[in-house]
Short mmCIF file of C-alpha atoms in Angstrom, two decimals:
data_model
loop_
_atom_site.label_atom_id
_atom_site.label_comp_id
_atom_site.label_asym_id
_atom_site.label_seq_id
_atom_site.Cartn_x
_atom_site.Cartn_y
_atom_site.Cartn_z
CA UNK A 1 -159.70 -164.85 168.46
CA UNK A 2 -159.12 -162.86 171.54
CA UNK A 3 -156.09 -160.72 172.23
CA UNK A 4 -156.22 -162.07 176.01
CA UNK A 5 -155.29 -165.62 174.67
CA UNK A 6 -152.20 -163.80 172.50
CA UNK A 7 -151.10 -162.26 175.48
CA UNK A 8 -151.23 -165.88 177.67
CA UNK A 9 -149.50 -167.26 174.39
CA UNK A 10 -146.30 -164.88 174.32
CA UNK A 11 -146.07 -164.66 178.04
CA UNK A 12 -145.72 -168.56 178.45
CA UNK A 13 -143.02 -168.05 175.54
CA UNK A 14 -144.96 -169.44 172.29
CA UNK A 15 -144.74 -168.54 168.82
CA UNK A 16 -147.22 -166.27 167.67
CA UNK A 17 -149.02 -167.52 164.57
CA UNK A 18 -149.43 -165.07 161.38
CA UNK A 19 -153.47 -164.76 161.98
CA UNK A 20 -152.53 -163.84 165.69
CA UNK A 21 -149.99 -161.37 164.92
CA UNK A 22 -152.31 -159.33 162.21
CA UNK A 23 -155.00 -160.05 164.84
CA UNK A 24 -153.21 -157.51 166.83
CA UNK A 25 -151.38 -155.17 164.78
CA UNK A 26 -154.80 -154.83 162.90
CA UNK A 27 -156.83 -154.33 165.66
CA UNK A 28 -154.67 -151.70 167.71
CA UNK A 29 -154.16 -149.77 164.41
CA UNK A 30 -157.78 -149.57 163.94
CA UNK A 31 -158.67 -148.94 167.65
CA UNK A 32 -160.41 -152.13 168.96
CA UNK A 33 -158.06 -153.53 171.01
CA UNK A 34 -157.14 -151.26 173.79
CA UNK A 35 -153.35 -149.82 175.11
CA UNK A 36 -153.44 -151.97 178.34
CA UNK A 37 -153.64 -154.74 176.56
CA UNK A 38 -150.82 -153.81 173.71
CA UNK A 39 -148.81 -152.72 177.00
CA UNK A 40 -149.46 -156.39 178.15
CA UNK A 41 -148.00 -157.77 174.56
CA UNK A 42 -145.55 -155.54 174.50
CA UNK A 43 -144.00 -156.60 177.81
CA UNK A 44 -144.37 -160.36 177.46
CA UNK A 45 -142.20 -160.03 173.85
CA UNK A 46 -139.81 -157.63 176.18
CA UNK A 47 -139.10 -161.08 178.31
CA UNK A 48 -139.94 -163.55 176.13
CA UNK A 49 -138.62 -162.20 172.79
CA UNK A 50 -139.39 -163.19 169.25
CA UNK A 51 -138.70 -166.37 166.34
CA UNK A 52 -137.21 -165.01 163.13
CA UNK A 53 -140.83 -166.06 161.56
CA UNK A 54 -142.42 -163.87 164.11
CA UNK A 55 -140.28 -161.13 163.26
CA UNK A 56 -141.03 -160.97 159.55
CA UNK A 57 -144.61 -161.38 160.16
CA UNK A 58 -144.80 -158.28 162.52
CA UNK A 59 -142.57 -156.21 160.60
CA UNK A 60 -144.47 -157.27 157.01
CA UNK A 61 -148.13 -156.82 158.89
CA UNK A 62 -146.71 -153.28 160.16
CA UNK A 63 -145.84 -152.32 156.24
CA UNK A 64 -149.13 -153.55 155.36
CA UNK A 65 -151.00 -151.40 157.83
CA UNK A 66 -150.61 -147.97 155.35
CA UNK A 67 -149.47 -146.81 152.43
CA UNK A 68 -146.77 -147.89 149.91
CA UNK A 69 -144.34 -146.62 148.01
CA UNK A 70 -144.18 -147.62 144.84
CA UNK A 71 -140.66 -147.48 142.99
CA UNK A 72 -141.11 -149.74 140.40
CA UNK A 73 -140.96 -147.12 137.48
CA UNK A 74 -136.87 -146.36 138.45
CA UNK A 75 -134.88 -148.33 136.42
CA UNK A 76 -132.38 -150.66 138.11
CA UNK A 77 -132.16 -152.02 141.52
CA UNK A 78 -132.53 -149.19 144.18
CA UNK A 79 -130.68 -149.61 146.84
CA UNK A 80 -131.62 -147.90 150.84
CA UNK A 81 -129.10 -146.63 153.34
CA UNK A 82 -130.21 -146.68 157.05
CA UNK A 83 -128.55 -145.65 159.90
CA UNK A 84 -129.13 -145.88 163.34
CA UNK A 85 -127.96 -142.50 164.29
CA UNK A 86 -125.10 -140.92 165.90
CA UNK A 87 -123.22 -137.53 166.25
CA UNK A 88 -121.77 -136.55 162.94
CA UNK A 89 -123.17 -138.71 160.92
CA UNK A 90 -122.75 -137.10 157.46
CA UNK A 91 -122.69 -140.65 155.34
CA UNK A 92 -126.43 -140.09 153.26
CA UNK A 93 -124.76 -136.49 151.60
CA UNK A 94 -121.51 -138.14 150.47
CA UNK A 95 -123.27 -141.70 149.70
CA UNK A 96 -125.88 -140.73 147.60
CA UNK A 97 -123.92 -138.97 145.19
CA UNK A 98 -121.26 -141.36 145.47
CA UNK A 99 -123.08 -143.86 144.57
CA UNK A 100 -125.08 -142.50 142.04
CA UNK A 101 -122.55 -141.69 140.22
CA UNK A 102 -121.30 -145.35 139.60
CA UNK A 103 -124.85 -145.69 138.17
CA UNK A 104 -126.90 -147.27 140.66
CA UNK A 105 -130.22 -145.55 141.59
CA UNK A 106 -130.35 -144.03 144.75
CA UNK A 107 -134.20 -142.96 145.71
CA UNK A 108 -133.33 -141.95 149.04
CA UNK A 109 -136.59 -141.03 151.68
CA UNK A 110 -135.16 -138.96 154.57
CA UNK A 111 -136.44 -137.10 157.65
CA UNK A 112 -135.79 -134.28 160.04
CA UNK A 113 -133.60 -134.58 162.94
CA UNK A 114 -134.57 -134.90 166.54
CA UNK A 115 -131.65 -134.63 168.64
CA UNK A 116 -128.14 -133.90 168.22
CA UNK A 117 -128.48 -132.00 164.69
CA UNK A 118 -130.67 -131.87 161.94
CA UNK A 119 -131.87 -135.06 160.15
CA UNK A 120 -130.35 -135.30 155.88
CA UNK A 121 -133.23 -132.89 154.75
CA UNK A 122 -131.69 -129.87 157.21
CA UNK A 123 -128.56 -130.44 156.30
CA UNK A 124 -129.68 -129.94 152.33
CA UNK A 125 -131.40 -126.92 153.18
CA UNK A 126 -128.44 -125.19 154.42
CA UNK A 127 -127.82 -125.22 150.60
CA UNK A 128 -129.70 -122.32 149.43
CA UNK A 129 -132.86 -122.80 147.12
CA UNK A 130 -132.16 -126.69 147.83
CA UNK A 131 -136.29 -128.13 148.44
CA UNK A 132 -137.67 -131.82 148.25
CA UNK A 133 -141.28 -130.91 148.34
CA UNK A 134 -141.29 -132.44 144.95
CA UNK A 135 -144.46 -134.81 143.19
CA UNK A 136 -143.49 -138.70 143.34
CA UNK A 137 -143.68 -138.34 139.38
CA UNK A 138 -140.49 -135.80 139.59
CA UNK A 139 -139.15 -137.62 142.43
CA UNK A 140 -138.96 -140.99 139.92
CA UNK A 141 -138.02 -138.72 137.01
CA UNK A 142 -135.08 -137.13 138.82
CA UNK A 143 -133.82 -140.74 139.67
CA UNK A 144 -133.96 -142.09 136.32
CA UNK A 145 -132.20 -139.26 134.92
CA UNK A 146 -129.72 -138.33 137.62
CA UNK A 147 -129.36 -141.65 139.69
CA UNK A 148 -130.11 -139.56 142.71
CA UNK A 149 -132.76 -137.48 144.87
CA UNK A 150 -134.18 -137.12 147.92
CA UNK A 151 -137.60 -136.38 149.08
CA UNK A 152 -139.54 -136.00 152.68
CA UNK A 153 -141.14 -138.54 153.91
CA UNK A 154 -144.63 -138.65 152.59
CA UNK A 155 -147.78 -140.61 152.89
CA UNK A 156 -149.13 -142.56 155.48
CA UNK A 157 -146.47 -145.26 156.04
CA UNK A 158 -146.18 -147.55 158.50
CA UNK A 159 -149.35 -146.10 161.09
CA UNK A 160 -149.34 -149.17 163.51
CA UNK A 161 -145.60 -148.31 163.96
CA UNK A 162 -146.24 -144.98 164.75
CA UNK A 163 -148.73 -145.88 167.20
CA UNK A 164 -146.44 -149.07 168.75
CA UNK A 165 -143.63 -146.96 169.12
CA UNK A 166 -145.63 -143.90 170.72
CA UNK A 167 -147.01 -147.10 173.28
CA UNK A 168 -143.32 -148.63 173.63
CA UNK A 169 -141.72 -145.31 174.69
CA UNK A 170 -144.00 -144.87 177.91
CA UNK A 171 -143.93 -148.36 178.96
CA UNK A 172 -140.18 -149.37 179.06
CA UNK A 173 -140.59 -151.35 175.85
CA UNK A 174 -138.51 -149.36 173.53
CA UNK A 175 -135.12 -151.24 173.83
CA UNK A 176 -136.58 -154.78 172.47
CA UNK A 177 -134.41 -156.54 169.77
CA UNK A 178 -137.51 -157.69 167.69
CA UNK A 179 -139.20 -154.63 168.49
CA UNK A 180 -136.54 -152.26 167.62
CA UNK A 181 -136.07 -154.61 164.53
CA UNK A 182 -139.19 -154.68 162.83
CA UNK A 183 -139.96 -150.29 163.54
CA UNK A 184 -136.73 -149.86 161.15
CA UNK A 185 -137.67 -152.80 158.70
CA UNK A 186 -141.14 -152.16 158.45
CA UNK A 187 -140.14 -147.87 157.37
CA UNK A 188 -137.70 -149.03 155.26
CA UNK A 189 -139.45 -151.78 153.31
CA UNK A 190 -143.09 -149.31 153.11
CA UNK A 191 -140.64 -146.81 151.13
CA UNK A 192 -139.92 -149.16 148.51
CA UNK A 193 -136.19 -149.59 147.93
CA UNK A 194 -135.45 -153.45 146.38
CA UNK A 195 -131.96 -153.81 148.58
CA UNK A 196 -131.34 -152.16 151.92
CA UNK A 197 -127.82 -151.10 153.61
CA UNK A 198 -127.83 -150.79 157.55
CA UNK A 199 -125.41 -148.65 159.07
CA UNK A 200 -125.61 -150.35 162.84
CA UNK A 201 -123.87 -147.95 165.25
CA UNK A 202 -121.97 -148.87 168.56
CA UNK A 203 -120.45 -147.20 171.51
CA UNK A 204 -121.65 -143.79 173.46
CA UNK A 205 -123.21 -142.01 170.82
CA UNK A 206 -125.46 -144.99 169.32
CA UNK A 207 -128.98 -145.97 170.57
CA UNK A 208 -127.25 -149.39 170.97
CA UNK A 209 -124.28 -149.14 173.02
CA UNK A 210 -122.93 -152.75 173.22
CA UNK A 211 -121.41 -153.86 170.62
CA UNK A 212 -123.39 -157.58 171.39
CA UNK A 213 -126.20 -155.76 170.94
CA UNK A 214 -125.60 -153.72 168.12
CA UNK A 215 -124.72 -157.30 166.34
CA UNK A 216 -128.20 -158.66 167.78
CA UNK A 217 -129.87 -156.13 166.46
CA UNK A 218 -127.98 -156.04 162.74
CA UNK A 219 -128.40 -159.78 162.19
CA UNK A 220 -132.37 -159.45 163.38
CA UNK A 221 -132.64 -156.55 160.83
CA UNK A 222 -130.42 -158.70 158.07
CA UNK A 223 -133.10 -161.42 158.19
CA UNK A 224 -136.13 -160.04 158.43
CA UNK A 225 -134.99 -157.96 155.45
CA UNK A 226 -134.20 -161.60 153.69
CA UNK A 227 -137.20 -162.89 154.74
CA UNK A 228 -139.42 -160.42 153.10
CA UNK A 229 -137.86 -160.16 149.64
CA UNK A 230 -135.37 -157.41 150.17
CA UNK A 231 -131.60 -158.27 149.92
CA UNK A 232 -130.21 -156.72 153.32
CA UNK A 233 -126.63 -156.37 154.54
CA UNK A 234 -125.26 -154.64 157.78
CA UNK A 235 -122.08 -152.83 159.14
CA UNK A 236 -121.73 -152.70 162.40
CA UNK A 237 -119.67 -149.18 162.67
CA UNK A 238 -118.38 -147.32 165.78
CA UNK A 239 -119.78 -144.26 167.37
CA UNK A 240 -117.96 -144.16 170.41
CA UNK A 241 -116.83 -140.78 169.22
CA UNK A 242 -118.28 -138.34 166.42
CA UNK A 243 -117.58 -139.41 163.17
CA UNK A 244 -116.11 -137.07 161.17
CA UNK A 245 -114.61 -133.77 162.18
CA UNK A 246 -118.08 -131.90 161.32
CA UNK A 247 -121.16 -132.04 164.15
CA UNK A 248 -123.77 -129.68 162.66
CA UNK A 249 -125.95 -128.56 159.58
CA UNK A 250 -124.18 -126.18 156.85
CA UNK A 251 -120.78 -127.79 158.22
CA UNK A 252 -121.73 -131.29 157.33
CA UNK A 253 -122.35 -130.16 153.81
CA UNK A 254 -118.93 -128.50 153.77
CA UNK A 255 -117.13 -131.61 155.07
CA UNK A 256 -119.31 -133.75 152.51
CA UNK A 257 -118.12 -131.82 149.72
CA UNK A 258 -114.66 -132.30 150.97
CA UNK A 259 -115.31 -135.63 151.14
CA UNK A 260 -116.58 -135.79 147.95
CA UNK A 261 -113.55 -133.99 146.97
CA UNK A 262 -111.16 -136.90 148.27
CA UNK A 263 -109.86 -134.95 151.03
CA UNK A 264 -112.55 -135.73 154.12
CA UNK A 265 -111.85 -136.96 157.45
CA UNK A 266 -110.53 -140.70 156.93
CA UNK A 267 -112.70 -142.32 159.11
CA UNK A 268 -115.98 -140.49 157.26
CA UNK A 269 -114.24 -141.25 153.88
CA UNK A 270 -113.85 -144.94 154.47
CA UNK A 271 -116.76 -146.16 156.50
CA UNK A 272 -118.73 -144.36 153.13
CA UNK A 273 -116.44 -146.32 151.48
CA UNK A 274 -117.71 -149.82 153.23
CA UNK A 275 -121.03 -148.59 152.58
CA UNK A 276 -121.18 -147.62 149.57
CA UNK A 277 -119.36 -150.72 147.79
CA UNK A 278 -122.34 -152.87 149.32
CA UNK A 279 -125.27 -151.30 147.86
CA UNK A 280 -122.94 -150.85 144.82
CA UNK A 281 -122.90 -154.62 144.90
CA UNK A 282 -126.63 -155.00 145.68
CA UNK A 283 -127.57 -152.65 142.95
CA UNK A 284 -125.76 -155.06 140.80
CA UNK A 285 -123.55 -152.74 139.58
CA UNK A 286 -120.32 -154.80 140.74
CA UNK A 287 -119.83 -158.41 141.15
CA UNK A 288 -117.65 -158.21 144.64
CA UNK A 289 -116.65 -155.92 146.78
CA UNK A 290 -113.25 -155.10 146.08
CA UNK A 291 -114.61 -154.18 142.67
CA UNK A 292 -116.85 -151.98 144.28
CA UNK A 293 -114.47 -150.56 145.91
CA UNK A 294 -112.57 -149.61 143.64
CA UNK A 295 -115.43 -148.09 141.31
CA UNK A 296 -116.33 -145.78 144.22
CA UNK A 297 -112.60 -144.53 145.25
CA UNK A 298 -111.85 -143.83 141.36
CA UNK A 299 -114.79 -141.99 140.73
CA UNK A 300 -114.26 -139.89 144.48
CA UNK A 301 -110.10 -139.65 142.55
CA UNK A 302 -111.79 -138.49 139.11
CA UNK A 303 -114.28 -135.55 140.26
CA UNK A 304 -117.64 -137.74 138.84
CA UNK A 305 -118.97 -138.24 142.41
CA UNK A 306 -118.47 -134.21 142.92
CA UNK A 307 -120.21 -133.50 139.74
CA UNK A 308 -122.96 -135.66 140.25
CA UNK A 309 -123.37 -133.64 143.96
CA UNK A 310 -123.57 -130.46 142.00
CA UNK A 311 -126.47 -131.73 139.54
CA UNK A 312 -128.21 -133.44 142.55
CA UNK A 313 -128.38 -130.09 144.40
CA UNK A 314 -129.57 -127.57 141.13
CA UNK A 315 -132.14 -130.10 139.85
CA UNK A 316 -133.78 -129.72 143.43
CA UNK A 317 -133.42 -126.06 143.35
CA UNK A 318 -129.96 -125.46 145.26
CA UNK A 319 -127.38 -123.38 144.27
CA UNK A 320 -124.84 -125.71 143.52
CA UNK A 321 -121.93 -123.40 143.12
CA UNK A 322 -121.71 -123.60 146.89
CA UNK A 323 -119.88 -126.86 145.86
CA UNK A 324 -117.00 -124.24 144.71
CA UNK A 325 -117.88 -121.63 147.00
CA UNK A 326 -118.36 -122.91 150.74
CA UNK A 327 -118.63 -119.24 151.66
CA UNK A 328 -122.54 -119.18 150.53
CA UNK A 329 -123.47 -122.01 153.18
CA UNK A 330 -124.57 -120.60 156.43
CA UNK A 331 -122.11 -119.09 158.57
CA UNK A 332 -122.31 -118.16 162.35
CA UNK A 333 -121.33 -114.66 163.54
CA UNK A 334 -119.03 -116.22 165.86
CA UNK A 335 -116.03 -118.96 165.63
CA UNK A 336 -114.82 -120.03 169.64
CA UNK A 337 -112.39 -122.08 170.47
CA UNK A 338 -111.91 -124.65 173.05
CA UNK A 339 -108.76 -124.99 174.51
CA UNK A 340 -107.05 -128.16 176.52
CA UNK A 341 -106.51 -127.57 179.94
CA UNK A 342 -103.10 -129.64 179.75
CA UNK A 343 -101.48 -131.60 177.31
CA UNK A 344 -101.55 -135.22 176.65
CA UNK A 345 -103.21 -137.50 173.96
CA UNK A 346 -107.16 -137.73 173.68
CA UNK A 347 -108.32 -140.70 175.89
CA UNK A 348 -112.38 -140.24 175.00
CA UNK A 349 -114.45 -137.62 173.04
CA UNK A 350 -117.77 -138.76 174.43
CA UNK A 351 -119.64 -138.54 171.12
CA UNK A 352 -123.26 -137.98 173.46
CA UNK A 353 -122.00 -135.18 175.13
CA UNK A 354 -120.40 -133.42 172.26
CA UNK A 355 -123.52 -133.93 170.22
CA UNK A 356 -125.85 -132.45 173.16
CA UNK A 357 -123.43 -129.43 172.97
CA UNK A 358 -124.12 -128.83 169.72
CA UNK A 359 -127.60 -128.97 170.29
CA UNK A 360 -127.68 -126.68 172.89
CA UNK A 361 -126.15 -123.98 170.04
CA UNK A 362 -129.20 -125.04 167.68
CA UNK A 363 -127.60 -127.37 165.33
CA UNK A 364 -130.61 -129.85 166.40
CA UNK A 365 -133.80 -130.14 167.92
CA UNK A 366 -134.89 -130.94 171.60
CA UNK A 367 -138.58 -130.53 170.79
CA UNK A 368 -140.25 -131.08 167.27
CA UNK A 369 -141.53 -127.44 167.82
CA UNK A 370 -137.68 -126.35 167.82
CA UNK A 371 -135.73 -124.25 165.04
CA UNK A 372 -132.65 -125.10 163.83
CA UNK A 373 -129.90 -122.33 163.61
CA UNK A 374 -128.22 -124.23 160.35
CA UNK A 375 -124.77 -122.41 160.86
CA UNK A 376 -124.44 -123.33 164.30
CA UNK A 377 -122.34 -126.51 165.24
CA UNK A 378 -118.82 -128.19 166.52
CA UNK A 379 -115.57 -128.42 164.72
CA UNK A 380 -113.34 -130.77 166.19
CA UNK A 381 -109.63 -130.41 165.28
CA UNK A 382 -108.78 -133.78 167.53
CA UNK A 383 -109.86 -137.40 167.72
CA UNK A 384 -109.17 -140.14 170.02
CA UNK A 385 -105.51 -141.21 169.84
CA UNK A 386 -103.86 -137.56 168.80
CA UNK A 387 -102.19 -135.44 170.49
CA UNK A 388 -102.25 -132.06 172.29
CA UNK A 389 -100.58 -129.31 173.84
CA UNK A 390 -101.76 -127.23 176.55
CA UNK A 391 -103.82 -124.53 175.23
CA UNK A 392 -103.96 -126.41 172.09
CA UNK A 393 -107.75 -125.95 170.54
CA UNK A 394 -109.71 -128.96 170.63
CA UNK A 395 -112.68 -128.07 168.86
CA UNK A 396 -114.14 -124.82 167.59
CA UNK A 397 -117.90 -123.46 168.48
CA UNK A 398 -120.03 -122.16 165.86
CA UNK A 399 -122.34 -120.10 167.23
CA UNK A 400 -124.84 -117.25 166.83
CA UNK A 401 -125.09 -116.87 170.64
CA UNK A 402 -122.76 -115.15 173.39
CA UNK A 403 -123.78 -117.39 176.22
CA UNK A 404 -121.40 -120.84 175.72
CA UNK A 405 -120.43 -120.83 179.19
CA UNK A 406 -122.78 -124.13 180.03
CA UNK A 407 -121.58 -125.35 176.15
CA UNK A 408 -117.82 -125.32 176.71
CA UNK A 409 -118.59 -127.27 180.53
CA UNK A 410 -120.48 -130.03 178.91
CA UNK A 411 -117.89 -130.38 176.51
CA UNK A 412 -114.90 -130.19 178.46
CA UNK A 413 -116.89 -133.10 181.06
CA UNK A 414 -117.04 -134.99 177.69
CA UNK A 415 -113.64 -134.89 176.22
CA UNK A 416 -110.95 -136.99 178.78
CA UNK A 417 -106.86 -136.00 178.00
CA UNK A 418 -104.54 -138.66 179.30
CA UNK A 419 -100.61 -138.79 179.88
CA UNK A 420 -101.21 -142.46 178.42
CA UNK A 421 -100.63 -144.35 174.58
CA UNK A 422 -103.74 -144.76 173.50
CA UNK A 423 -105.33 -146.13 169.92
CA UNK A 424 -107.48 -144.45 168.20
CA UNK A 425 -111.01 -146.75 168.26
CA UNK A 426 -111.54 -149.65 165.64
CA UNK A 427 -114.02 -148.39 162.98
CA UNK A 428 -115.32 -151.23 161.58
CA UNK A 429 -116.57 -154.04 163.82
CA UNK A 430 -118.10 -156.65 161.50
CA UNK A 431 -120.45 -157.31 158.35
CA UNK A 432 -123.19 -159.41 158.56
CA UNK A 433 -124.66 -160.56 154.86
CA UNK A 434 -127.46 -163.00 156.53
#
């Protein structure tokens, strides 16, 4: 077999056979085969895209390239959340609890954040003494026992990804349905979870900002999921603005625990909501989901999902009277407001340039090598559709720096007041279940 012929094959817009496709996934991973011609590959899928088969085949041969994770000592169906990112997005701290506490297992593998703000793990470590360098064996205990943890991402998972993706980013390959597909898929599968939840994001602040394209992308995810042996469902969510009122570390955890409380933003609380009753229903927990539903908002109503937050946070070390006591989060020496230059009703919040703002205050990472300030971040006190007066604050800075002057610019460039009626944005787009 030579990797030439593969790369005549997908140009001229064939189907890939399995042998071909671990022919080159195998061979790249282990350093035969050569960039050029994985650049070559690459491309011709670019044009030429990929069959559903070919799909699962990549994404399974990509899980099969490292290590494992191997759940099968939790009790019960364990159910993944993934999402594709966006400004705000505060969903894993309220979910996991949430869920958890309805009885399904959540063994949830998270990352750092590079970007906006700080991936789940920073946000948990603005709890302090909270810590998931824990053994797999406590990891799986903790589950069984609580329903919930979370631990870093360990192991060496998914290494031809790594590599594709490192290959993909430097030669305009990187925003490829099947491509893009089977990265997520093949992470997600390697860490073991029987039943997988996609959060799909659309609009300014979401790798995908077409809503066609976010549903391409959900329905190629929702299959190759199927096709591998792990039930998969998608919502297809907006993220044309920030979702939430929170956009940063310690103040995500606040706003979670207000969530948590019953008395979060509404458009946090619900898309959670939508979430969670779906990998309630995967976990088997609920037969539809209106029954779910229902589970979820009585236990939110009834303080269980709080409670199980607090034992989530002190069996992983964190203080969890934080949950009672916001005060002992992180908290930045300085609260600024921004102020509308005239009055009107919110037209866009561009959730991009908001989240790059907060950034800039070190609520997230441009460089791996970067540290993030975990009581820096936004408060928004507006969303699209509400109204303001001049001189009205729109958001408030947290920051430990005196220098905002470039901050409040970006934002006030992202954040458009009209004279006009306008709605505020759908939430929801659409579900897809296969």
């Amino acid at each position: 077999m030579r990797m030439y012929d593969i790369i005549e094959k997908k140009r001229d817009g064939k189907e890939l056979t399995e042998e071909e496709i671990f022919f080159f996934i195998n061979g790249y991973t282990k350093g035969d085969i050569p960039d050029y011609q994985v650049s070559a590959l690459l491309m011709a899928i670019y044009f030429q895209d990929m069959t559903e088969k070919e799909r699962a085949t990549l994404t399974k041969t990509m899980v099969e390239s490292g290590d494992q994770i191997d759940l099968s000592q939790i009790n019960g169906i364990k159910v993944d959340k993934h999402s594709t990112g966006g400004v705000g997005d505060t969903t894993t701290l309220v979910l996991a609890p949430l869920v958890a506490s309805v009885g399904a297992p959540v063994a949830k593998m998270s990352g750092r954040g590079l970007g906006h703000t700080g991936g789940t793990i920073d946000k948990l470590e603005s709890v302090p003494g909270f810590h998931t360098e824990i053994t797999n064996e406590e990891f799986i205990d903790l589950v069984n026992k609580n329903k919930v943890s979370v631990i870093g991402q360990t192991g060496n998972l998914t290494p031809a990804d790594k590599k594709l993706y490192s290959l993909r980013d430097v030669t305009a390959t990187v925003n490829s349905i099947p491509l893009i597909a089977s990265s997520i898929m093949s992470k997600k599968i390697a860490s073991g979870a029987d039943a997988i939840v996609l959060d799909v994001k659309t609009g300014a602040g979401a790798f995908m900002k077409d809503l066609d394209d976010a549903k391409a992308l959900a329905k190629a995810m929702v299959s190759i999921g199927n096709q591998v042996g792990r039930n998969t469902m998608a919502v297809i969510s907006d993220m044309s603005q920030p979702l939430g009122l929170a956009i940063g570390n310690s103040l995500e955890v606040k706003e979670a625990i207000d969530t948590l409380q019953g008395k979060g933003p509404e458009d946090l609380t619900e898309l959670c909501l939508v979430l969670g009753s779906q990998m309630v229903v995967l976990a088997e927990k609920a037969n539809t989901i209106e029954d779910a539903r229902k589970m979820l908002e009585e236990n939110l109503s009834n303080g269980k999902a709080l409670e199980h937050f607090k034992t989530f946070l002190a069996s992983q070390g964190g203080d969890a009277t934080v949950v009672d006591n916001v005060e002992l989060l992180p908290k930045a020496s300085q609260q600024i407001e921004v102020l509308a230059d005239q009055a009107g009703t919110i037209k866009t919040i561009i959730a991009d340039g908001v989240g790059t703002a907060a950034m800039m205050l070190g609520a997230g990472r441009a460089t791996k090598e970067s540290e993030i300030d975990l009581a820096a971040g936004i408060m928004l006190h507006k969303k699209v559709g509400d109204a303001v007066q001049e001189g009205e604050a729109l958001l408030t800075l947290h920051t430990n720096t005196d220098n905002v002057d470039s901050v409040v610019k970006l934002i006030k460039d992202s954040i458009v007041i009209t004279k006009e009626n306008v709605e505020a944005p759908t939430l929801i787009y659409d579900m897809i279940t296969e």
